[in-house]
Coordinates of C-alpha atoms in Angstrom, one line a residue:
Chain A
X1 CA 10.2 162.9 71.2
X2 CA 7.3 160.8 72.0
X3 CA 8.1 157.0 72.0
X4 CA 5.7 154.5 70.9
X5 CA 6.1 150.8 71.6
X6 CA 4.4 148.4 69.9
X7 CA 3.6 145.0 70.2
X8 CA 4.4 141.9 69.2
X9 CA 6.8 142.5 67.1
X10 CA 5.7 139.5 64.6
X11 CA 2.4 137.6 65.3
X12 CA 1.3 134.2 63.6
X13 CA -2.4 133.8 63.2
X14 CA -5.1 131.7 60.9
X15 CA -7.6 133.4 58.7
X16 CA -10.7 133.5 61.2
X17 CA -9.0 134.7 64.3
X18 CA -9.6 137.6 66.2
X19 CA -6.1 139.8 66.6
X20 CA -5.0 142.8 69.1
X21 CA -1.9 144.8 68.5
X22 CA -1.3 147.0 71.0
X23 CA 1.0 150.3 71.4
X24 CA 1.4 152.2 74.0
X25 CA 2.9 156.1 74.0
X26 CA 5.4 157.6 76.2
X27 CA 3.6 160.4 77.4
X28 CA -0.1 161.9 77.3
X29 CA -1.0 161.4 72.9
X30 CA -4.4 162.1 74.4
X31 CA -6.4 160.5 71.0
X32 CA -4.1 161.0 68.5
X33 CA -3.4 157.6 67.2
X34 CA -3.8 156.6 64.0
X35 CA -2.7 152.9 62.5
X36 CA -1.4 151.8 59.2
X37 CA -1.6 148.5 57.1
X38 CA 1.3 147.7 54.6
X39 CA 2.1 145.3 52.7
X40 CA 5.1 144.0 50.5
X41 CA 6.0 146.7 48.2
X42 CA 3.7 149.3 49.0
X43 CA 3.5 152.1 50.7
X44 CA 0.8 152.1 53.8
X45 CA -2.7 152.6 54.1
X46 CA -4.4 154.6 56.6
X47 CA -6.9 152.3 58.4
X48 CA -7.8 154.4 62.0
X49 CA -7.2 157.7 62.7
X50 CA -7.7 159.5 65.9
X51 CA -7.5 156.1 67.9
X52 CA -11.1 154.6 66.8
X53 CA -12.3 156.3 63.7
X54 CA -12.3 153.7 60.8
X55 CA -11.1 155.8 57.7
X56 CA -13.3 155.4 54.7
X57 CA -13.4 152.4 52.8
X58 CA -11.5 150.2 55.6
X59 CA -13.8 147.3 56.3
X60 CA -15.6 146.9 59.4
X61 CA -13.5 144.2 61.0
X62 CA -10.9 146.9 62.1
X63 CA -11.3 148.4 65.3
X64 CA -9.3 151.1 67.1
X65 CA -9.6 151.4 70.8
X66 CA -7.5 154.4 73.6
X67 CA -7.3 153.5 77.6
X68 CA -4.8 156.3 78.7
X69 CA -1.4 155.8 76.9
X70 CA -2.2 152.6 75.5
X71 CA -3.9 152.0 71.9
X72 CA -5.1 148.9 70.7
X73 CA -6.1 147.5 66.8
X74 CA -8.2 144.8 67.1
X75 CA -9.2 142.6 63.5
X76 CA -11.8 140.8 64.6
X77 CA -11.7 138.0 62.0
X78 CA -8.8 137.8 59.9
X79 CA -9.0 138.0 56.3
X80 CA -6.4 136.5 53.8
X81 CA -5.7 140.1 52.5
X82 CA -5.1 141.2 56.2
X83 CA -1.6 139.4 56.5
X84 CA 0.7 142.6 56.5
X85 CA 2.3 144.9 58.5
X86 CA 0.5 147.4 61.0
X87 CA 2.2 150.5 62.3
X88 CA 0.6 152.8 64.9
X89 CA 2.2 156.6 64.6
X90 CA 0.8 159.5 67.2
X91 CA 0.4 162.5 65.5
X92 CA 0.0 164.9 69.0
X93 CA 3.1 166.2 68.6
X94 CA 6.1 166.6 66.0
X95 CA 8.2 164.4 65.2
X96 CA 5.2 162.6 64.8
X97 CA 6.6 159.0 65.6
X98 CA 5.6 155.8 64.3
X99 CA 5.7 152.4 66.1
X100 CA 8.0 149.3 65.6
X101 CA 5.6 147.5 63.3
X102 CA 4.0 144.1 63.3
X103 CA 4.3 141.9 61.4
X104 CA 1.2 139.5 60.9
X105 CA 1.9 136.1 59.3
X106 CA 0.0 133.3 58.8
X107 CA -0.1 130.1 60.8
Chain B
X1 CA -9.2 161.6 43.8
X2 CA -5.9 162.4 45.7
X3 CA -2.4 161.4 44.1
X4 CA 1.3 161.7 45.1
X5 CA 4.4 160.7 43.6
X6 CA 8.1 160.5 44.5
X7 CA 11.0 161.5 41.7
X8 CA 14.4 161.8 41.9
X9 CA 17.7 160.0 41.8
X10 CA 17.6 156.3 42.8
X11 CA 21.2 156.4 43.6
X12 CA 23.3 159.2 45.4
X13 CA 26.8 159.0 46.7
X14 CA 28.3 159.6 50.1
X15 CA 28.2 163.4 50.8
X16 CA 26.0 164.5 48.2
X17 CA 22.5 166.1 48.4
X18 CA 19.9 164.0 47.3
X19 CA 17.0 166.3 46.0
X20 CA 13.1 164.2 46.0
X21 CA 10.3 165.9 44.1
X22 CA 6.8 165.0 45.3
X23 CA 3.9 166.1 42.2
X24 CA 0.5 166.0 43.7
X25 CA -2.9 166.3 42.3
X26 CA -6.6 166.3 44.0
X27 CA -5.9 168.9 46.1
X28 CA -4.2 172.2 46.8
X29 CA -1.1 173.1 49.5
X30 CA -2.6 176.2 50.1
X31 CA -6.0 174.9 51.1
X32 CA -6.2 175.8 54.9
X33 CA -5.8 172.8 56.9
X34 CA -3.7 170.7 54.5
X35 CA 0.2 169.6 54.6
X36 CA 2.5 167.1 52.7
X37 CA 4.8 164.5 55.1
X38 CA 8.0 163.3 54.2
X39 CA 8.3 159.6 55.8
X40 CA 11.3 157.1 54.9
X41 CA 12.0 153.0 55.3
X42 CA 14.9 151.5 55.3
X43 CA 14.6 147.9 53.9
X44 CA 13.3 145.6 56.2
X45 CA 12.6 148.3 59.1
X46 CA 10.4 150.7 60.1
X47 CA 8.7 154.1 58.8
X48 CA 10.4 157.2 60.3
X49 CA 8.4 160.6 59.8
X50 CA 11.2 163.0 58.6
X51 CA 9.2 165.8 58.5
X52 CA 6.1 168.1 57.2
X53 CA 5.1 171.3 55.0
X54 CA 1.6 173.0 55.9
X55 CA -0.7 174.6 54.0
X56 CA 0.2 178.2 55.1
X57 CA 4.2 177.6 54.3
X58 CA 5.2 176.7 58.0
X59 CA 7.4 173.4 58.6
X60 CA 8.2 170.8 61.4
X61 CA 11.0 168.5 60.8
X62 CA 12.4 165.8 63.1
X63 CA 14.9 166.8 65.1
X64 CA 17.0 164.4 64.4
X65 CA 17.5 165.2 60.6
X66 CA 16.8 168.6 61.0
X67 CA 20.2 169.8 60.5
X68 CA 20.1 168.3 57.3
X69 CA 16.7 168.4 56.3
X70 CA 14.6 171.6 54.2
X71 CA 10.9 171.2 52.9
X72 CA 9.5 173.6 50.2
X73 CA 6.6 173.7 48.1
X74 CA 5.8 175.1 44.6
X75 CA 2.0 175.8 45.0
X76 CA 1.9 176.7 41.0
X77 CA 3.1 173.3 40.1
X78 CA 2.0 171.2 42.7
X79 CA 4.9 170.2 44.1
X80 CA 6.5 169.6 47.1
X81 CA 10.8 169.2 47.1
X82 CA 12.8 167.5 50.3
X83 CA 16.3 168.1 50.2
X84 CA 18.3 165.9 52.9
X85 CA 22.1 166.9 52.6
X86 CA 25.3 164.9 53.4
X87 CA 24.0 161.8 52.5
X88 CA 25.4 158.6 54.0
X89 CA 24.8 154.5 53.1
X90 CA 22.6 154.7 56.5
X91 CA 20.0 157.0 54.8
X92 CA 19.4 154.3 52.0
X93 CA 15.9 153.8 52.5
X94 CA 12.3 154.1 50.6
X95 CA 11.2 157.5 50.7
X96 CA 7.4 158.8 50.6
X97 CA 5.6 161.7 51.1
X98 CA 1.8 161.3 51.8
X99 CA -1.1 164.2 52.3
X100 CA -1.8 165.5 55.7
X101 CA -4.7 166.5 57.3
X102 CA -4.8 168.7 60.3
X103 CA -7.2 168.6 62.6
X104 CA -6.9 164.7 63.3
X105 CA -3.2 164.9 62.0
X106 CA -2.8 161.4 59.7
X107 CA -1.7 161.0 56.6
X108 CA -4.3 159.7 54.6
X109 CA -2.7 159.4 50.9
X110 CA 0.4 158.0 49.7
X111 CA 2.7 158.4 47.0
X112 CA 4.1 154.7 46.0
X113 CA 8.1 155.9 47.2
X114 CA 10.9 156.0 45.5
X115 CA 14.2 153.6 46.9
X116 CA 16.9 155.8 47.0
X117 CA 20.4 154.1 47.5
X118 CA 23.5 155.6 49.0
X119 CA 26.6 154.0 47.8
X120 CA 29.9 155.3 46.2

């Protein structure tokens, strides 16, 4: 199975900021990233796919970015509606694993 | 629109079968290209994928449930049934199932889960 490890596991933040969660696969994913918001009680949204593609609807401030085995969301000013949890999954090869999560909080 | 939901028991005993139903609308499992995911949480921890039916009947399941796990689809009805056998108080968890596209592979609609609770 292909391991992803994300990180931070919890990160504390003000509405304004600019945030990176990073994850980073144990072998070759090549682009097949994608990352997932949820929050309290629901089930997760799609917000990337295929490392940097923004899925419809997702607003602009979400970025995905790939260098090698490492993947990177950025949210390049936070949102009140942004404080969630974010999970990365590759979806190269089955099982198609997910990350740890984080969870984004606010300061 | 796309639309998934979860149904079945929300409480199963040790050893038992638990049997989730997963009725769909939007789009068809026999649509080249398309699959439904199974994908669980416990409370408080992460999603694990538990595994996948595609559109032309083949399945991928995680290896580490596979023993226990089987997929099939009812294309007439729009359904999609997971049965995970020999439950255990470990498998409590929130179960979804979500459509899946190939090509980029993500799942890119969710049902809202069902909690399913293992206790005797």
């Amino acid at each position: 199975d292909t391991q992803m490890t994300q990180s931070p596991s919890s990160l504390s933040a003000s509405v304004g900021d600019r945030v990176t969660i990073t994850c980073r696969a144990s072998q070759s994913i090549s682009s097949y990233l994608n990352w997932y918001q949820q929050k309290p009680g629901t089930a997760p949204k799609l917000l990337i796919y295929a490392a940097s593609s923004l899925q419809s609807g997702v607003p602009s401030r979400f970025s995905g970015s790939r260098s090698g085995t490492d993947f990177t969301l950025t949210i390049s000013s936070l949102q009140p509606e942004d404080f969630a949890s974010y999970y990365c999954q590759q979806s190269y090869s089955t099982p198609y694993t997910f990350g740890q999560g984080t969870k984004l909080e606010i300061k | 629109q796309i639309t998934l939901k979860e149904s079945g028991p929300t409480l199963v005993k040790p050893a038992q079968t638990l049997t989730l139903t997963c009725t769909f609308s939007g789009f068809s499992l026999s649509t080249s290209g398309v699959g439904v995911g199974w994908i669980r949480q416990p409370p408080g921890k992460a999603l694990e994928w538990l595994g996948l039916i595609y559109w032309d009947d083949s399945k991928r399941y995680s290896p580490s449930l596979m023993s226990r796990l089987t997929i099939t689809r009812d294309t007439s009805k729009n359904q999609v049934v997971l049965t995970m056998t020999n439950m255990d108080p470990v498998d409590t968890a929130t179960y979804y199932c979500a459509h899946f596209l190939t090509g980029a592979n993500y799942l890119d609609s969710w049902g809202q889960g069902t909690l399913v609770t293992v206790s005797s």
